[in-house]
Coordinates of C-alpha atoms in Angstrom, one line a residue:
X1 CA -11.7 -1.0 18.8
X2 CA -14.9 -2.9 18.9
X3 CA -15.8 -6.2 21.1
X4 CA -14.5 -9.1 19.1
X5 CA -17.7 -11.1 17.1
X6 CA -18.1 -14.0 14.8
X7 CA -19.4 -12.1 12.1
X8 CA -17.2 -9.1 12.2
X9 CA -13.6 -8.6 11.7
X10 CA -11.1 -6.2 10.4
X11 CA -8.4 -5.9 7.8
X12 CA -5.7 -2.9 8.5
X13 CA -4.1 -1.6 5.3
X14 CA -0.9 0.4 6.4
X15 CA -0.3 3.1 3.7
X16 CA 3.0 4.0 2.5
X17 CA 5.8 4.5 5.4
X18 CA 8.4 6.1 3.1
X19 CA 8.7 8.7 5.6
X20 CA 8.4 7.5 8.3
X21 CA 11.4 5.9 8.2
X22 CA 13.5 7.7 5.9
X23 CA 17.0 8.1 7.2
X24 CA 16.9 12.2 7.2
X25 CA 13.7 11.9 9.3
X26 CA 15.4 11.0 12.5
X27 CA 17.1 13.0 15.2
X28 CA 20.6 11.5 14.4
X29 CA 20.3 13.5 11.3
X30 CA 19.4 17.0 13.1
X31 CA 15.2 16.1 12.6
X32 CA 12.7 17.7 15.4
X33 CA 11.9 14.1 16.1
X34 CA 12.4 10.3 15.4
X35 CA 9.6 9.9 12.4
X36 CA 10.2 6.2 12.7
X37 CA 8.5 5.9 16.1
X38 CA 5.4 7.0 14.5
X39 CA 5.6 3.9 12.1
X40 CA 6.2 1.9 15.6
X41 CA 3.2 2.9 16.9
X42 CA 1.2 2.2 13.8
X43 CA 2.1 -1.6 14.0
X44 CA 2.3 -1.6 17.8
X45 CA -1.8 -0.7 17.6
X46 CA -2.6 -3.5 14.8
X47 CA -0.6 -6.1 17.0
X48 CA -2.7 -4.9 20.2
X49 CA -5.9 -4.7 18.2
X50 CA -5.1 -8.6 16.8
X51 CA -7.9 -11.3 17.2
X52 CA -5.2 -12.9 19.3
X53 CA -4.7 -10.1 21.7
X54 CA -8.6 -9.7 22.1
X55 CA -9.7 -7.3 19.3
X56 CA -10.9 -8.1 15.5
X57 CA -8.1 -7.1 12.9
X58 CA -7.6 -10.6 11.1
X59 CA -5.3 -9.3 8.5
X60 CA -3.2 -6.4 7.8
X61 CA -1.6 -5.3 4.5
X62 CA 1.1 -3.1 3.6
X63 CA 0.5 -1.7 0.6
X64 CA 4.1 -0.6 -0.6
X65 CA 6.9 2.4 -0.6
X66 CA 7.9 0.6 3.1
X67 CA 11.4 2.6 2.7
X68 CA 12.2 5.6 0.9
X69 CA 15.9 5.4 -0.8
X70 CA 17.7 3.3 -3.6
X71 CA 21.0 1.5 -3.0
X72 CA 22.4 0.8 -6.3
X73 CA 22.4 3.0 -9.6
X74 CA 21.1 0.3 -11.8
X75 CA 20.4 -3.2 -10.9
X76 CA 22.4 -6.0 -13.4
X77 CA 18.9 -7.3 -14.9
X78 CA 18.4 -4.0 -16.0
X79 CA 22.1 -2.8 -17.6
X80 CA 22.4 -5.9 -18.9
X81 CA 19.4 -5.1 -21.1
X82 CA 20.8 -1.5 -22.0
X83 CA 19.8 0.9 -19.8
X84 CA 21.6 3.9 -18.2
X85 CA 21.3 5.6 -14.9
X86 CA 21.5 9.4 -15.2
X87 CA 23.0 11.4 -12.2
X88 CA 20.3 12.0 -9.3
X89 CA 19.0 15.6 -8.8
X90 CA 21.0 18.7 -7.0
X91 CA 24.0 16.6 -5.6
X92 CA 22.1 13.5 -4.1
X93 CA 23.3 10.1 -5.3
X94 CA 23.2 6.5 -4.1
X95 CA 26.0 7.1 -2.6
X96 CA 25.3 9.2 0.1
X97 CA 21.8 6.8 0.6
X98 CA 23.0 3.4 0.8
X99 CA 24.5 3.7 4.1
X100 CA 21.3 5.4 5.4
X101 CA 18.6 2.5 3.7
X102 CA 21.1 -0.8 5.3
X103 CA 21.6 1.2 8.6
X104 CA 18.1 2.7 9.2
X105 CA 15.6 2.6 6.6
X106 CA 15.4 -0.9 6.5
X107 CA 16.2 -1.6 10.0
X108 CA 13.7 0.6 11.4
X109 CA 11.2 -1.0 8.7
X110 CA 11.9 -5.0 9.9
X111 CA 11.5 -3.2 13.6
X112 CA 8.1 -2.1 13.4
X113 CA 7.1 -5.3 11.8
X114 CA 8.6 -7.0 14.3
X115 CA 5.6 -6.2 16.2
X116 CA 3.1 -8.3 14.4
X117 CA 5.6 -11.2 13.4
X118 CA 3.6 -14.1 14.9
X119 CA 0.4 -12.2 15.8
X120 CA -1.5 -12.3 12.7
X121 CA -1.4 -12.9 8.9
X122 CA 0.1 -10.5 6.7
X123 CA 1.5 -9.2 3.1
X124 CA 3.7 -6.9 2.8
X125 CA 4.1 -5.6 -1.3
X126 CA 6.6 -3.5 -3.2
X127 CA 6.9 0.0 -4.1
X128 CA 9.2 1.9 -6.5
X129 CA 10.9 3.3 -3.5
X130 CA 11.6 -0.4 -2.1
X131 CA 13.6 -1.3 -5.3
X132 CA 17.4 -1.3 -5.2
X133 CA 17.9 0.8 -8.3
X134 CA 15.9 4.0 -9.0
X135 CA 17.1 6.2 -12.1
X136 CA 16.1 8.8 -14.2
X137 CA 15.6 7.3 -17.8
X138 CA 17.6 8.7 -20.5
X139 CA 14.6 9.4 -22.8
X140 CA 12.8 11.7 -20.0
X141 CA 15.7 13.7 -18.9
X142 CA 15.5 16.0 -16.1
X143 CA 14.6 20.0 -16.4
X144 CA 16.0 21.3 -13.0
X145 CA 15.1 25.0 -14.7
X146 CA 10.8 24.1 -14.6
X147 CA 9.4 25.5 -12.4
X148 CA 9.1 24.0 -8.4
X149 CA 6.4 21.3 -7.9
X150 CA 6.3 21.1 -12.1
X151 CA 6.7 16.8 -12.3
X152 CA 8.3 17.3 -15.7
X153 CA 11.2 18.4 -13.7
X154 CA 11.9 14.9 -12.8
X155 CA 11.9 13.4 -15.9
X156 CA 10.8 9.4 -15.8
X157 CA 11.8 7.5 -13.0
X158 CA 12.8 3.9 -13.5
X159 CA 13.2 1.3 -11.0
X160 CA 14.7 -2.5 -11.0
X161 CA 16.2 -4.9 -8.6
X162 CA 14.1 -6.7 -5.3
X163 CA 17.0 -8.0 -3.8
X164 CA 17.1 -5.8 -0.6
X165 CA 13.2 -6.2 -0.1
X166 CA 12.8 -10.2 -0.4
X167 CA 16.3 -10.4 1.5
X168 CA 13.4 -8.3 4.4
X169 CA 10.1 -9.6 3.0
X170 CA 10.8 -12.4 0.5
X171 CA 9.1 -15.8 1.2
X172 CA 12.4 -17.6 3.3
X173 CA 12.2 -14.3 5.8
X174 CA 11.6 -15.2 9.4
X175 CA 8.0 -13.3 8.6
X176 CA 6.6 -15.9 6.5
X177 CA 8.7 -19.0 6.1
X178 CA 7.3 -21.6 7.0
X179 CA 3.9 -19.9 8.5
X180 CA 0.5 -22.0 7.1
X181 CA -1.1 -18.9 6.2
X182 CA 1.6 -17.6 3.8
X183 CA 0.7 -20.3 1.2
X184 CA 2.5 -19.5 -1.9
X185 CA 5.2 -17.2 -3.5
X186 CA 6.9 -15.9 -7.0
X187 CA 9.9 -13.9 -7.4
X188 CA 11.5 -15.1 -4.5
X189 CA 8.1 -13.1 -2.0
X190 CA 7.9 -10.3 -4.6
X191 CA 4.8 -11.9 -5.1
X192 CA 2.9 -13.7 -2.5
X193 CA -0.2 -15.4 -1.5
X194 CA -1.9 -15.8 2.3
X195 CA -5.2 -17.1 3.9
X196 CA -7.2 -15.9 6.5
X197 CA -10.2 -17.0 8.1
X198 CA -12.9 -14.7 9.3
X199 CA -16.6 -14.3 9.8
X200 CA -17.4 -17.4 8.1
X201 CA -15.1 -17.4 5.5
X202 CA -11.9 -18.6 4.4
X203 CA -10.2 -15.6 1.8
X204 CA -7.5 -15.5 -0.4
X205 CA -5.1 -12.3 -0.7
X206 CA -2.5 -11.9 -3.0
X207 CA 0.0 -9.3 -2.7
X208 CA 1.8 -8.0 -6.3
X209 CA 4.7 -6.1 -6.6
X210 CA 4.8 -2.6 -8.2
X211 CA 3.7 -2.8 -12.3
X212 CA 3.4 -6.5 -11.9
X213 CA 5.3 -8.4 -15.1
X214 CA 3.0 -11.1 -17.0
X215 CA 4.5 -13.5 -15.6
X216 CA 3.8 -12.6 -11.7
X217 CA -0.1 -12.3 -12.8
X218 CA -0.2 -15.3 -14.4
X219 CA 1.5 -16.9 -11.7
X220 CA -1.6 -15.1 -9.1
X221 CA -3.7 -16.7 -11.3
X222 CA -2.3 -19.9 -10.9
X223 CA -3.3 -19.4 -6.9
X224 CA -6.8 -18.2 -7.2
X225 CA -7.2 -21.8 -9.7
X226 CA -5.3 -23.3 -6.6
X227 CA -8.1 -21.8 -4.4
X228 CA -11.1 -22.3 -6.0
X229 CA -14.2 -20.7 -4.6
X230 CA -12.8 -18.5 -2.4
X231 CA -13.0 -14.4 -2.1
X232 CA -10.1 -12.4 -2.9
X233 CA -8.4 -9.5 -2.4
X234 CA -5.5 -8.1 -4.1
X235 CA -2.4 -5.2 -3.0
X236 CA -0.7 -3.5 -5.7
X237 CA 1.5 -0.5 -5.2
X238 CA 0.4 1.0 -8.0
X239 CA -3.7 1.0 -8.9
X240 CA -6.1 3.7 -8.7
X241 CA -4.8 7.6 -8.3
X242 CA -6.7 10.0 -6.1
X243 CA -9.2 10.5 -8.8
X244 CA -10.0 7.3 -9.0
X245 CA -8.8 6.8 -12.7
X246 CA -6.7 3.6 -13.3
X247 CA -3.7 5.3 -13.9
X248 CA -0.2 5.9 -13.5
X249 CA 1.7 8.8 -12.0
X250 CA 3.5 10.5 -14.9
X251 CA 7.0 10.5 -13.3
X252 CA 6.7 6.8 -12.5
X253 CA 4.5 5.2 -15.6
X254 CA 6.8 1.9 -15.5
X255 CA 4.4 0.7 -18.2
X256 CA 5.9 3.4 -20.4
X257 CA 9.2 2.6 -20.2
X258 CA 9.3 -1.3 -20.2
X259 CA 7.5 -3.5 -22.2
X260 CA 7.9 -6.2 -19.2
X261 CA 6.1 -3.8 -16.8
X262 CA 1.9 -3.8 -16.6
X263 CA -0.4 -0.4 -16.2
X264 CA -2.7 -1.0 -14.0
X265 CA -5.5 -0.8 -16.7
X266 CA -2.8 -4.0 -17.8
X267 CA -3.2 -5.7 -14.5
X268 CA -7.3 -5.0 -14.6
X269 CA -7.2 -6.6 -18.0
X270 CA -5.0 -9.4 -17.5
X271 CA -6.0 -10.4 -14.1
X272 CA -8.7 -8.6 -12.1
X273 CA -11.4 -8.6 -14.7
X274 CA -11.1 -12.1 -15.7
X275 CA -11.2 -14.0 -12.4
X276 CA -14.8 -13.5 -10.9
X277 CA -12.8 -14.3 -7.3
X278 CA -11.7 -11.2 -6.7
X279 CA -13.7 -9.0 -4.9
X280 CA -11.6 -5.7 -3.9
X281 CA -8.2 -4.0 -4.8
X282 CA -6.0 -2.3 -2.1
X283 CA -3.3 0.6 -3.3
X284 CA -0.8 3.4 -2.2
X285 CA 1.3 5.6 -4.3
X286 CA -0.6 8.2 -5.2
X287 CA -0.8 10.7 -2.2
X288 CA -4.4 10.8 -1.5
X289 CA -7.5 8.7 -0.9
X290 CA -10.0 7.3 -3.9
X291 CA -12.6 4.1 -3.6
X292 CA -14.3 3.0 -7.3
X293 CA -16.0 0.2 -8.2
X294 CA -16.4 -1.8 -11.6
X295 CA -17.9 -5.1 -12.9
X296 CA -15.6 -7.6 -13.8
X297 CA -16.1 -9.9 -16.9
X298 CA -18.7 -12.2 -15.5
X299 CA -20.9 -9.2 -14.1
X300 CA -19.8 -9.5 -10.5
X301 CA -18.5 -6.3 -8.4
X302 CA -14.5 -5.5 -8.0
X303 CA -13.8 -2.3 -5.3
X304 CA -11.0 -0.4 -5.6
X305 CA -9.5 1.6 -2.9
X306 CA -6.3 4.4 -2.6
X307 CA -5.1 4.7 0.8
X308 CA -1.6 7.2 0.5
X309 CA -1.0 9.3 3.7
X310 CA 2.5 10.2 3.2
X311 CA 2.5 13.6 2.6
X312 CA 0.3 15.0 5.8
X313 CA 2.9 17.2 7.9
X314 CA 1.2 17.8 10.7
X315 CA 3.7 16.0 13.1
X316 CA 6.4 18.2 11.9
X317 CA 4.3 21.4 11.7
X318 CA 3.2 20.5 15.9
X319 CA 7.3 20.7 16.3
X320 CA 7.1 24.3 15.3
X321 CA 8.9 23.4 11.2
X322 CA 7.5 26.3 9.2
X323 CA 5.0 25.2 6.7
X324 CA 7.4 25.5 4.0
X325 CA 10.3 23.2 5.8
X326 CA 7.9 20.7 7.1
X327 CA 8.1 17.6 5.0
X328 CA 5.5 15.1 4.9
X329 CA 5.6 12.4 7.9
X330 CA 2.1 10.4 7.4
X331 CA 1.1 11.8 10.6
X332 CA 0.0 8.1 11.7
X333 CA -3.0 7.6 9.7
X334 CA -4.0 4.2 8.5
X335 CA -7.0 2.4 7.1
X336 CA -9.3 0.3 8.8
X337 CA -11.7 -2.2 6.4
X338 CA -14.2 -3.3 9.1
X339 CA -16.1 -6.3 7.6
X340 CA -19.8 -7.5 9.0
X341 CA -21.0 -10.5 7.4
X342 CA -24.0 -10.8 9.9
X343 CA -26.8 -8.7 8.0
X344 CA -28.5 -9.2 4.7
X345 CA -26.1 -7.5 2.5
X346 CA -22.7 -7.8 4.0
X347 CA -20.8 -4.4 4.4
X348 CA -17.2 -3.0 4.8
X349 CA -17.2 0.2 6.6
X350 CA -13.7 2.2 5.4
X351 CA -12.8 4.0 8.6
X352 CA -9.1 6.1 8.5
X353 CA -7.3 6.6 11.7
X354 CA -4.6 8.3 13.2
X355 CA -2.1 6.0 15.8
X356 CA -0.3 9.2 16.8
X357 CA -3.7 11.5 17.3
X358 CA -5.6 8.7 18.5
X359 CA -8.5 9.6 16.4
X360 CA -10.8 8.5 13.1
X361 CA -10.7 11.4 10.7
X362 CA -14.2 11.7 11.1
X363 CA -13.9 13.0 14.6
X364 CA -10.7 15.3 14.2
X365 CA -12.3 19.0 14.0
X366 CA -9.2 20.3 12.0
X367 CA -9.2 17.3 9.6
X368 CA -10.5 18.6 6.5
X369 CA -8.9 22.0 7.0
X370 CA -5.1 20.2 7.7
X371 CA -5.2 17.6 4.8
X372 CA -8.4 18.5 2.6
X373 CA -5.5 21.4 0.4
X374 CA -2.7 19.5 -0.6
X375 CA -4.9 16.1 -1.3
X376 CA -8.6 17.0 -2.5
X377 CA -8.8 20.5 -3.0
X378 CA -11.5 20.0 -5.2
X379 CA -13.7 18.7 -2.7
X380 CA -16.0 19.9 0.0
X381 CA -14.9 19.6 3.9
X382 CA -17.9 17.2 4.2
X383 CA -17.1 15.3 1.4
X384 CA -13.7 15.0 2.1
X385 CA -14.3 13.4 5.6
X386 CA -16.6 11.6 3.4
X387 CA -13.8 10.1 1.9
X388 CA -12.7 8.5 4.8
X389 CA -15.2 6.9 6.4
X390 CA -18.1 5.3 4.6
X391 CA -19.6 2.1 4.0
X392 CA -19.6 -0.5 1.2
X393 CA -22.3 -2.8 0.7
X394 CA -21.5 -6.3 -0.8
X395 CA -24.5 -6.6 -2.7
X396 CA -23.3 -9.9 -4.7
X397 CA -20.9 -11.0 -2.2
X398 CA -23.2 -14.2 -1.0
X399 CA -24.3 -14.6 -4.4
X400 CA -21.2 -15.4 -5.5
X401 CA -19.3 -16.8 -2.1
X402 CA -22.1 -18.5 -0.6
X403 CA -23.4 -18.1 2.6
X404 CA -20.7 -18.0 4.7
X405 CA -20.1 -20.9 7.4
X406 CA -22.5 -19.1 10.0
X407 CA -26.0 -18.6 7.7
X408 CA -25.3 -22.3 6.1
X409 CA -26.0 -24.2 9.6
X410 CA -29.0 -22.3 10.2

């Protein structure tokens, strides 16, 4: 990491960890290695790259799926309101998972964010694998005889209940109760609200749970009223696929299933578009990487950026796992957002690297060829490094923030 300076800082975005610590990924359950030490080592690098260690990440945001398994069929809001789990696929059930999610998933989760509890700001948003109840909705039933990797084969996956991730995450945890920058909540933390200070500015970030309800975004615009004037950033689950279309994955298109659920093309119109604060979007979900930008109502410039690392196998193919039998780990890569307010134009270079290679994508020789087929086949090798390292310029940023605490005294 680079020499601290007043005028340039980072923000760490921590894709999804599903993985990483999912229960079958672990030696106690006959796995080539612990997967959740690989998640450890992500957080132990942002802790020791904190301003308050010596280094320049400010903030760091997690931007969903932290653990991999249900706990409950259904959750009560939900079968109150009439809806039915179906069985889960070939044998697997809740059952069998709930013992692994309070024992390990969830354990090993809170332990690797035990690492930056007290060293910096942070948010920490839900994804459909964090809610207590996933089922397969009645409407979309299953088809176990498509063909393998067909989606349609899962049917539509619904999710409800937060109980088990607020209970971790929620705003009376011993992460954020209490802590000044953690300055408001909804939901009971599903939602939540921080500020951060860096190169000459105070931001905003807001952190919204997966297919945010009306009510959560009107309650995030509530904040930004709260905070007026200053730049924000938002983390959704859910935002931005690997195309860069706003758009949901078609097993879990929440949207489609429940009136009380927003798209993400809901969320740009309800929320995003209207508030000339915001600045950039953060988001997981869709395995992959994707950066767009768009002008919000009042002309100013949102950018929109898909960090999802789950899938890479690497780690378990370096164990010897046949390519077939290797499942996706994340392989430690994470994303780097390293601001520098001290030119003309202020810029955000997007930088992706590995804590268990110990490398930015753009200097692994084999990156492109490991990860560039199962993400961006589409791409060239070039552009697919591309993808992972390149720089944004804030054209408007000053124009619409001001000059930042550092250019107004000179």
């Amino acid at each position: 990491m680079a020499e601290p300076a007043p005028q340039r800082f980072t923000i760490a975005v921590i894709p999804d960890t599903q993985n990483y610590v999912d229960f079958t990924h672990q030696r106690a359950e006959g796995f080539a290695f612990d997967a959740r030490d690989l998640m450890d080592q992500q957080l132990q690098f942002v802790a020791d790259n904190s301003v308050s260690r010596g280094g320049d990440i400010v903030f760091a945001t997690a931007v969903g799926d932290v653990w991999q398994h249900p706990i409950i069929d259904i959750d009560p809001d939900h079968a109150a309101r009439g809806f039915r789990p179906r069985p889960a696929p070939a044998g697997a059930g809740v059952a069998a998972w709930a013992d692994g999610v309070r024992n390990v998933e969830i354990p090993a989760a809170t332990a690797a964010y035990d690492r930056i509890d007290g060293v910096l700001p942070f948010s920490v948003v839900s994804g459909n694998h964090d809610y207590d109840g996933q089922w397969w909705d009645e409407q979309w039933p299953q088809d176990l005889t498509a063909p393998p990797g067909d989606l349609r084969r899962l049917g539509m996956i619904h999710i409800g209940g937060l109980t088990a991730f607020t209970q971790a995450f929620g705003a009376t945890s011993k992460y954020f109760k209490d802590r000044p920058w953690y300055v408001a909540s909804h939901d009971d933390g599903a939602d939540s609200a921080q500020v951060f200070e860096a190169g000459g500015y105070r931001f905003l970030h807001i952190g919204l749970q997966m297919a945010p309800s009306d009510a959560s975004l009107k309650w995030a615009e509530t904040v930004i009223h709260a905070h007026p004037g200053l730049p924000t950033l938002i983390t959704t689950h859910d935002f931005i696929d690997k195309t860069g279309q706003r758009r949901a994955h078609p097993v879990v298109d929440l949207n489609a299933l429940d009136p009380f659920d927003n798209s993400a093309q809901g969320v740009w119109d309800k929320l995003i578009s209207r508030n000339p604060q915001i600045f950039m979007v953060l988001s997981g979900h869709h395995n992959g990487q994707a950066f767009r930008t768009d002008l919000n109502r009042q002309g100013g410039a949102v950018y929109q950026l898909l960090s999802d690392y789950q899938d890479r196998n690497q780690t378990a193919l370096d164990t010897g796992l046949a390519p077939g039998r290797a499942p996706g780990i994340g392989d430690g890569w994470l994303r780097l957002m390293i601001f520098d307010m001290g030119g003309d134009v202020p810029t955000v270079r997007v930088r992706t690297y590995s804590t268990y290679y110990g490398v930015y994508a753009s200097d692994q020789a084999e990156y492109a060829r490991r990860y560039k087929p199962n993400e961006q086949p589409q791409m060239t090798d070039d552009g697919f490094v591309a993808a992972d390292d390149f720089v944004i310029r804030l054209e408007d940023f000053r124009a619409r923030f001001g000059p930042g605490a550092h250019e107004a005294g000179r």
